[in-house]
PDB file of C-alpha atoms in Angstrom:
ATOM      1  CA  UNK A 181      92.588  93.173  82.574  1.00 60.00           C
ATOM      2  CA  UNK A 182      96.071  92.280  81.760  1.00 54.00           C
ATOM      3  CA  UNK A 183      95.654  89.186  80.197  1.00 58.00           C
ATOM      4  CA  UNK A 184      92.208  89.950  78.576  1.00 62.00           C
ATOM      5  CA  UNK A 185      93.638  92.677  76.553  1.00 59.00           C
ATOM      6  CA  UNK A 186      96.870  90.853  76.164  1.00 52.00           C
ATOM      7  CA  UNK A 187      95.122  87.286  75.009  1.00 58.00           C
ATOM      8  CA  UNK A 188      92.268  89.503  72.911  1.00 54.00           C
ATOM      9  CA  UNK A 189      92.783  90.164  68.843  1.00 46.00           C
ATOM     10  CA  UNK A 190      90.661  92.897  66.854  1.00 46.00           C
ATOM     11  CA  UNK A 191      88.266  90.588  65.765  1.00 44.00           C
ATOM     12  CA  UNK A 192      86.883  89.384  69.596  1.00 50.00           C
ATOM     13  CA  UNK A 193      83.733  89.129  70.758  1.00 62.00           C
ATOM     14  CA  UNK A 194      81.475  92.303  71.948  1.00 69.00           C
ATOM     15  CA  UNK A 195      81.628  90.352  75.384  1.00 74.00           C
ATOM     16  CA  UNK A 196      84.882  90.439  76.263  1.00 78.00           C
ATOM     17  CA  UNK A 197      84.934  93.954  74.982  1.00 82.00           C
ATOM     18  CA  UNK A 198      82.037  94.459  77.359  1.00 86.00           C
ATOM     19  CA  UNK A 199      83.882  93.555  80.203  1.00 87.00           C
ATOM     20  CA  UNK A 200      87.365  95.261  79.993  1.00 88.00           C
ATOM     21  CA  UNK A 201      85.023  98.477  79.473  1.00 92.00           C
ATOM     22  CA  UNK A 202      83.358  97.727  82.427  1.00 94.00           C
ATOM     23  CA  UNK A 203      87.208  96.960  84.486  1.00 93.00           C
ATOM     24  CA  UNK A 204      88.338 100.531  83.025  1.00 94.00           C
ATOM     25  CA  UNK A 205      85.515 102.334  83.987  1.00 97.00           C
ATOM     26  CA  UNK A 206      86.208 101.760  87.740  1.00 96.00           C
ATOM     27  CA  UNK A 207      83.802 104.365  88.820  1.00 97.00           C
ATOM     28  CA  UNK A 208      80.712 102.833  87.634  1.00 97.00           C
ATOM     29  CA  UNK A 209      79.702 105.610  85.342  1.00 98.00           C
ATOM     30  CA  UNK A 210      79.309 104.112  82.337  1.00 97.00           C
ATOM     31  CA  UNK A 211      81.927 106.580  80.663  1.00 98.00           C
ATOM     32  CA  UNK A 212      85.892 106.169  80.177  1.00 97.00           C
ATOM     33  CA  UNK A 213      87.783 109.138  81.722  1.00 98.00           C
ATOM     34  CA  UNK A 214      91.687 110.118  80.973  1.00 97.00           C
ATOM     35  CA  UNK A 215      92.342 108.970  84.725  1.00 97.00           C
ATOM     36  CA  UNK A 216      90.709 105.836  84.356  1.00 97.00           C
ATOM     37  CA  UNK A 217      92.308 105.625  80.738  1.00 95.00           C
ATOM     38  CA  UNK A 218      95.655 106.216  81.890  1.00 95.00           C
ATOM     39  CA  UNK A 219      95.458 103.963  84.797  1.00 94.00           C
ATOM     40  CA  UNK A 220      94.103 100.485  82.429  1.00 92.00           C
ATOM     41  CA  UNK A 221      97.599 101.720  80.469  1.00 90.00           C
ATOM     42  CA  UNK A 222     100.076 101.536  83.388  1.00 91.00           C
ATOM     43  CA  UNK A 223      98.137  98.690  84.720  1.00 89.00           C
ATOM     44  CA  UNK A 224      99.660  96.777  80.984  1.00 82.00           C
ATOM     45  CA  UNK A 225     102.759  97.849  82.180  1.00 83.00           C
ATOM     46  CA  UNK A 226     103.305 100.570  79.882  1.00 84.00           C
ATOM     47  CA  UNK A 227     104.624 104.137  80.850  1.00 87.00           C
ATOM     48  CA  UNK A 228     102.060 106.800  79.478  1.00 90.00           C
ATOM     49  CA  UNK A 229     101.718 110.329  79.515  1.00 93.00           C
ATOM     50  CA  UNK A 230      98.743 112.396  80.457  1.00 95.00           C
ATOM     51  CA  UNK A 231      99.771 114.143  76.872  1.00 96.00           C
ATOM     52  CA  UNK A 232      99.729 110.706  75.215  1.00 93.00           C
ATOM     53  CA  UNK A 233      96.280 109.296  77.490  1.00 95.00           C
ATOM     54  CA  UNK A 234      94.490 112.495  75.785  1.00 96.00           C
ATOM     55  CA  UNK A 235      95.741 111.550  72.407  1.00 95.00           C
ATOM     56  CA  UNK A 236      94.520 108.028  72.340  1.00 94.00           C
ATOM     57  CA  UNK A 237      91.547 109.573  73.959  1.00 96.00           C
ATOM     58  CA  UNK A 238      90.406 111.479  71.515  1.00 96.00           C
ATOM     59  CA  UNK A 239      90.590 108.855  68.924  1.00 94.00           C
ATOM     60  CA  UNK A 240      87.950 106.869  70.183  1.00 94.00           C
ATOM     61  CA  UNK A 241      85.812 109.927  72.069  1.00 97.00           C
ATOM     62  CA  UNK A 242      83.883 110.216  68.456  1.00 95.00           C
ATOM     63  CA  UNK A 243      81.525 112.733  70.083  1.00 97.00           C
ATOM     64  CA  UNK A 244      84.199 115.019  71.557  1.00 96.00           C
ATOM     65  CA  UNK A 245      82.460 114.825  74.985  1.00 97.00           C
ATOM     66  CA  UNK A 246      86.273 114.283  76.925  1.00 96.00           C
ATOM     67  CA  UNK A 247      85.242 110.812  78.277  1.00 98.00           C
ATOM     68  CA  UNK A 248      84.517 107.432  76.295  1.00 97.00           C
ATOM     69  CA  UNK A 249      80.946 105.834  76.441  1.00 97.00           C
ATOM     70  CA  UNK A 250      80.222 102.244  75.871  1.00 94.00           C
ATOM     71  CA  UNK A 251      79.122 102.302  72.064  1.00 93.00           C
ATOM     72  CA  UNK A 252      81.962 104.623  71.942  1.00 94.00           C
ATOM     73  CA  UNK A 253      84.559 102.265  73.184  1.00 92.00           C
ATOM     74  CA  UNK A 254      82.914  98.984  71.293  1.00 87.00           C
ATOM     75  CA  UNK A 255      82.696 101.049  68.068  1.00 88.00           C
ATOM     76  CA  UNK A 256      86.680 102.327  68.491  1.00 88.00           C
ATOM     77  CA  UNK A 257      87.847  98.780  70.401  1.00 82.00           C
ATOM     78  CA  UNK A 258      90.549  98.129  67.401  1.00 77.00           C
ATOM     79  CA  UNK A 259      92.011 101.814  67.297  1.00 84.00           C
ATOM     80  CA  UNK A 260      92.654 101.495  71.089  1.00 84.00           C
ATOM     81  CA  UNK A 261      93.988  97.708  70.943  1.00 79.00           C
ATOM     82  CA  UNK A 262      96.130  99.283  67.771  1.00 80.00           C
ATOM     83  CA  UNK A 263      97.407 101.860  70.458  1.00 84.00           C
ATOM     84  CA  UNK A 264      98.342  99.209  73.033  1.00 82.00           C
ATOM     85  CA  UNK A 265      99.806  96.894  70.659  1.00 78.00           C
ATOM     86  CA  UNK A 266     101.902 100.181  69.025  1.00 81.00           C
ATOM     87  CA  UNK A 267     102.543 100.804  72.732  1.00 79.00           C
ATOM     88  CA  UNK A 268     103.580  97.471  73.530  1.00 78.00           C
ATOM     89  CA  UNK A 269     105.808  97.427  70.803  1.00 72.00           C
ATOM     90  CA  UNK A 270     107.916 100.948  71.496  1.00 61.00           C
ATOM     91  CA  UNK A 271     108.421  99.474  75.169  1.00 53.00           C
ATOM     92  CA  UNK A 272     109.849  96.070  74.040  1.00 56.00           C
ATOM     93  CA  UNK A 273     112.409  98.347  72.162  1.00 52.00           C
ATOM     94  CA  UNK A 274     112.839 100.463  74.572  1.00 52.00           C
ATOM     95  CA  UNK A 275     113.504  97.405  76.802  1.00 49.00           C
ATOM     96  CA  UNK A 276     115.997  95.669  74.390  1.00 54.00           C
ATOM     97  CA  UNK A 277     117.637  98.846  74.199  1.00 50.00           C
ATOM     98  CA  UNK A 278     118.347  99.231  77.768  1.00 51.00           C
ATOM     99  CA  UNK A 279     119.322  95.797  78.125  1.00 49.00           C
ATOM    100  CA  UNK A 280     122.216  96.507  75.867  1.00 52.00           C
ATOM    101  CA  UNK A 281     123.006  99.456  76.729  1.00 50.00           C
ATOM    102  CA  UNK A 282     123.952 101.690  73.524  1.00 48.00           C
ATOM    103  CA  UNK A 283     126.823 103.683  74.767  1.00 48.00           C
ATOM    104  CA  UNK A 284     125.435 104.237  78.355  1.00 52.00           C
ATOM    105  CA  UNK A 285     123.089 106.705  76.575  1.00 54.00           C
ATOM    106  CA  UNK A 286     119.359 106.353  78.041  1.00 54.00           C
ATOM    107  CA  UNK A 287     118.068 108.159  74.866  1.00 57.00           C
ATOM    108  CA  UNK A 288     116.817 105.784  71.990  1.00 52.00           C
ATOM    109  CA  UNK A 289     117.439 107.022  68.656  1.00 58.00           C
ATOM    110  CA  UNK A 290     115.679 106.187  65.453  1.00 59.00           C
ATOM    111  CA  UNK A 291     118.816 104.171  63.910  1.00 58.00           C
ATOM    112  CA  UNK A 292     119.505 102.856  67.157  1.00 50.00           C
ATOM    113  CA  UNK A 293     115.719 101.329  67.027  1.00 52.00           C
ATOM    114  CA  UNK A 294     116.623  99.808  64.002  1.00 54.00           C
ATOM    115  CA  UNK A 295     119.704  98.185  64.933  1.00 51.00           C
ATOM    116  CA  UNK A 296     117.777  96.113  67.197  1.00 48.00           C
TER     117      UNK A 296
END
């Protein structure tokens, strides 16, 4: 799943789409859940809420049902590989900003963002 979702662009193929839904819904039901949300996140390495899981959630659950279905997820693939990419990009930051080590501080700060 990693390096589908890493290697994938908005503009991919329904297939590959069709298969990463398939890898996050790891209970077989045919619907995307927060837990099984949440766990193709961490599984890309990145640290994510249950606060933030619901958020992203409810961007692509178009029908308000609380769980993703397949049209749902191939209709909303690009707002959820905009979230990972966004995502993505906070924790390289985040990363670069621990590696240098502003201060000892382990709060990043908008200007400090910027300075990298």
């Amino acid at each position: 799943l990693k390096a589908r979702l890493r290697a994938l662009a908005p503009a991919s193929g329904r297939l590959e789409a069709t298969r990463i839904f398939h890898e996050i819904d790891t209970d077989g039901s045919g619907e995307i859940d927060g837990t099984e949300l949440r766990g193709a996140l961490q599984a890309l390495g990145l640290r994510v809420s249950k606060k933030r899981t619901k958020q992203i959630l409810a961007k692509i659950d178009t029908d308000g049902s609380g769980t993703v279905s397949y049209s749902e997820f191939i209709e909303n693939f690009d707002v959820l590989f905009d979230e990972v990419a966004e995502m993505k990009g906070v924790t390289a930051v985040v990363h670069q900003y621990r590696m240098r080590n502003f201060r000892g501080n382990p709060r990043v700060t908008k200007s400090m963002a910027r300075r990298l």
